Structures are given as C-alpha cells and as structure tokens.
Short mmCIF file of C-alpha atoms in Angstrom, two decimals:
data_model
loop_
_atom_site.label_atom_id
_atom_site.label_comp_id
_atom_site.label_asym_id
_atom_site.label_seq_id
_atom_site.Cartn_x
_atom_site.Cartn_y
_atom_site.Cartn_z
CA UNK A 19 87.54 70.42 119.49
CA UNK A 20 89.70 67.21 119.30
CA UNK A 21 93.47 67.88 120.33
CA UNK A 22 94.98 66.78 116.52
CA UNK A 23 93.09 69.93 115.31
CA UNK A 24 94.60 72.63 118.27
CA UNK A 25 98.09 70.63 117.71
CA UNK A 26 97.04 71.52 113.59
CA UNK A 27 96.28 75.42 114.53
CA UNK A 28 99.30 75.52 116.38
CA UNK A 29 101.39 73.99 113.62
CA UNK A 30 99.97 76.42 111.14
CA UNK A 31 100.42 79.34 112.93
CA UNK A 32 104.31 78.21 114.05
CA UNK A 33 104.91 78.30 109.93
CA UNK A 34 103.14 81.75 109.99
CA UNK A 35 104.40 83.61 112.37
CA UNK A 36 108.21 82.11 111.12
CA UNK A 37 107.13 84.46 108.13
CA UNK A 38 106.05 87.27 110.93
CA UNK A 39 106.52 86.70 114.28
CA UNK A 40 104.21 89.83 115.22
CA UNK A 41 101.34 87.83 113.34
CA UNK A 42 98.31 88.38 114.70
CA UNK A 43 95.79 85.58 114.69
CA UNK A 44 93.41 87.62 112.90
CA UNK A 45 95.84 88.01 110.04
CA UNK A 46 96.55 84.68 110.31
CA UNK A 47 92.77 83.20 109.61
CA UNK A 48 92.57 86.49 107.27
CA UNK A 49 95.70 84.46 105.07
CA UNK A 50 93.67 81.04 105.58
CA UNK A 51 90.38 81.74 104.68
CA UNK A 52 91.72 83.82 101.49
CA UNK A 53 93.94 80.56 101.09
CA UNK A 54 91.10 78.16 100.95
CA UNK A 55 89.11 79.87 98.33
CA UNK A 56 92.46 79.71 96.14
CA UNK A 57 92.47 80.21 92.92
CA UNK A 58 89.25 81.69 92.98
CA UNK A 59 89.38 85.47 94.51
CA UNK A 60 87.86 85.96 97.77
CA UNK A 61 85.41 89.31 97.86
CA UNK A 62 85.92 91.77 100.66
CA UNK A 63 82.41 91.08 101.44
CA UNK A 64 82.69 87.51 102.42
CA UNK A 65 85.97 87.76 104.30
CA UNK A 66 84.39 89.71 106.89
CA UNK A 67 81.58 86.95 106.77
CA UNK A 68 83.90 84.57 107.04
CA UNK A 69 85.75 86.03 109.56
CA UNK A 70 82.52 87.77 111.14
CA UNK A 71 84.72 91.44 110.97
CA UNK A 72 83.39 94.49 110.40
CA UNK A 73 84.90 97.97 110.53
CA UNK A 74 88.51 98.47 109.99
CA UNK A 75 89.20 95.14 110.60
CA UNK A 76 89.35 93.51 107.27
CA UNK A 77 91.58 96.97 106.23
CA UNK A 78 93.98 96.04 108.87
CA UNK A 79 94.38 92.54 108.14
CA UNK A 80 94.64 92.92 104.53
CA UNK A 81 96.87 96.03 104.85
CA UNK A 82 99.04 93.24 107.05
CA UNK A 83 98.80 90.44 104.11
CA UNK A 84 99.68 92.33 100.80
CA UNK A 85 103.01 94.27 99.83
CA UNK A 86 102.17 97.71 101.22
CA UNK A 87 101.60 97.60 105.29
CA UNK A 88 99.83 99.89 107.55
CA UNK A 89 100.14 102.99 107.44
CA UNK A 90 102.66 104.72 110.28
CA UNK A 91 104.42 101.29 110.75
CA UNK A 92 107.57 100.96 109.61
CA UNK A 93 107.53 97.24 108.89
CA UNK A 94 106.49 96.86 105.04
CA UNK A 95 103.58 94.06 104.26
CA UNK A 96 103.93 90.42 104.01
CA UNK A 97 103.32 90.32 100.15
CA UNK A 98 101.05 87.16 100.47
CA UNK A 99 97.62 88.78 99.13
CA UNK A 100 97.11 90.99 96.18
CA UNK A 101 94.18 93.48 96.60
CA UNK A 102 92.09 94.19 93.41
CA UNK A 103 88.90 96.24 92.35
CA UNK A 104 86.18 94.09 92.05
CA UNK A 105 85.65 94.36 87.94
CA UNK A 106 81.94 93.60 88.39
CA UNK A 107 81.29 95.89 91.66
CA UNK A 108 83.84 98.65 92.15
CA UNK A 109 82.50 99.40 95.75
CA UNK A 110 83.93 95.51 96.64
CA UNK A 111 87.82 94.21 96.75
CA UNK A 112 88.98 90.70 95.75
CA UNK A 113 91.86 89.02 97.07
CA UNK A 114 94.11 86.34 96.05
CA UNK A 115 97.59 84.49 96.69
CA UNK A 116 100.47 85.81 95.26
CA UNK A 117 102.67 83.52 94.23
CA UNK A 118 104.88 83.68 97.84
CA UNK A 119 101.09 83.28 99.18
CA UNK A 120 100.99 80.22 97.22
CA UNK A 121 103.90 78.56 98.44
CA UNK A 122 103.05 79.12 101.94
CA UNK A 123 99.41 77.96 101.50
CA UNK A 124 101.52 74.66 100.57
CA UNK A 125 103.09 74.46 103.55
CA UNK A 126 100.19 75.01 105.57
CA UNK A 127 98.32 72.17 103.43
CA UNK A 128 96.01 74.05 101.52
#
C-alpha cells in the first residue's frame, strides 16, 4: 500500500475519531463503507460482506453509528446511520446517512 493512502486512512480516521475519540476502527470502516454506497441504502447483508463480519459484529458497529448506542454504555450513539426494516425482506436492515452522516462523509471526501 503506497504511503499517500496510510497518510489518507490516517487523515480520515483523525476527522472520525474528533467526532468519537473511543472510535473503533471497525466502526470507522462500518461509517465508510455505509458512506460510499450513499444515497443508496446499504443492506445488513452486504456490510458484513463488505466488512467480512459476522456475529454481533455488524450489531455493535451499527449500535455505535446510529442515535441509540449499546446497550449498558452510558455514552449515547453517534447519530450518523439510520437503521431501517428492509421493506422488501423484513429479516434484512438497511442503512443510510443521516444528514450529520452526510456532512461528515463530506469531510472525509465521499
């Protein structure tokens, strides 16, 4: 990997973590790869291929990325994603930028 693209990773998650400096990295490519399917919803199902997750790993990171945060923590979500039913598949989720997800997919260059 050439150094502009770690010095662009590094950059990107400097902006995040100014939002939450407890960011994990997973959350943080969680909020990119949702990000880079914007405006179109990204399924539950191809996060975790995306991300190659499985488990309660996509649960955790989303939990992280919309308004409502983990359960037992007393730090409240970031209110970047919103979390929907999938209309067409009920057993799937579908998330998207809020608008505050929006303006920081801006300043990340997305």
């Amino acid at each position: 990997m050439p150094i502009k693209d770690l010095l662009t990773i590094r950059s990107a998650m400097r902006t995040l973590r100014d939002i939450d400096d407890s960011m994990s990295l997973q959350v943080a490519l969680g909020f990119v790869a949702i990000a880079a399917d914007h405006p179109e919803p990204m399924s539950s199902q191809k996060l975790c291929e995306t991300l190659d997750i499985v488990g309660m790993g996509p649960t955790r990171i989303i939990d992280n990325l919309t308004a409502r945060g983990r359960k037992g923590r007393t730090k409240p979500g970031l209110g970047l994603v919103r979390d929907e039913l999938d209309p067409e598949d009920r057993r799937n989720r579908l998330y998207s930028l809020t608008p505050e997800g929006v303006k920081v997919a801006k300043k990340l260059g997305l």
